[in-house]
Coordinates of C-alpha atoms in Angstrom, one line a residue:
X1 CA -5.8 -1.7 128.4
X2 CA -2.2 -3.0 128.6
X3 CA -2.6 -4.7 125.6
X4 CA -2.9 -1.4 123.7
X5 CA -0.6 0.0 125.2
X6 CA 2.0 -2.6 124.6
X7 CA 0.5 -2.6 120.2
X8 CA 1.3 1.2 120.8
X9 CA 4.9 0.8 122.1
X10 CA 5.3 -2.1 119.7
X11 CA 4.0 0.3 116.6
X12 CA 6.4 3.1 117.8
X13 CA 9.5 1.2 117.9
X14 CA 8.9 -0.5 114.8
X15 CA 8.5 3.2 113.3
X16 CA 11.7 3.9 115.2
X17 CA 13.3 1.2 113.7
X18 CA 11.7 1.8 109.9
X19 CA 13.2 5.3 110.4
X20 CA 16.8 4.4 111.0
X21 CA 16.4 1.6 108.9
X22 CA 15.7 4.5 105.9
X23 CA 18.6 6.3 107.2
X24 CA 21.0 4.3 107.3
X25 CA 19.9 3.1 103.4
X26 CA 19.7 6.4 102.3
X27 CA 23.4 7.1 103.8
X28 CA 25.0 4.2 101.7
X29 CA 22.6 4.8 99.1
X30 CA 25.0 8.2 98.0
X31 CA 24.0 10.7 100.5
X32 CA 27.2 10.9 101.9
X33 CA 28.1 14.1 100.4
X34 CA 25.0 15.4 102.7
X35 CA 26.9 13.3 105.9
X36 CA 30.3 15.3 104.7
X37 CA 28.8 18.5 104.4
X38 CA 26.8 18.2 108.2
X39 CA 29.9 17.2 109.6
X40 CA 32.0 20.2 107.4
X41 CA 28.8 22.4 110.0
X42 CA 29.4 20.4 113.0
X43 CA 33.2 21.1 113.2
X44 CA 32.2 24.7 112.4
X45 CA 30.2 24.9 114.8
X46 CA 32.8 23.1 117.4
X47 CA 35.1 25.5 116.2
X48 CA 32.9 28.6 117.3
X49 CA 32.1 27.2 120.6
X50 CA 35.7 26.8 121.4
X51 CA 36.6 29.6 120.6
X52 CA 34.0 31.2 122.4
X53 CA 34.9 29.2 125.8
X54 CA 38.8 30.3 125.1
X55 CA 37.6 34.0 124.9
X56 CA 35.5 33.8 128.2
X57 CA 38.6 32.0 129.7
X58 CA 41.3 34.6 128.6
X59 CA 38.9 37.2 130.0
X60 CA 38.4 35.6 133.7
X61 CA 42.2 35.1 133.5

């Protein structure tokens, strides 16, 4: 039984690993304008959330 387990937790970090792997290719393979524009959404999205947690602090204050 522990032998399966262990091919299982082998077979899902080497998919873990395959998956990251194809990531990180497909970033320096020229889908960097993609990286820009999620990080153009993250800082958005900071953006909102500060200045939602500066509204509920000017209100408390």
């Amino acid at each position: 039984m522990e032998d399966v387990q262990m091919g299982m937790s082998v077979a899902v970090t080497k998919d873990a690993l395959n998956f990251q792997a194809t990531m990180a290719s497909a970033v320096i393979n020229g889908s960097l304008d993609k990286g820009q524009e999620m990080q153009q959404n993250m800082a958005r999205i900071d953006g909102l959330a500060a200045e939602g947690i500066g509204s509920k602090l000017n209100v408390e204050a």
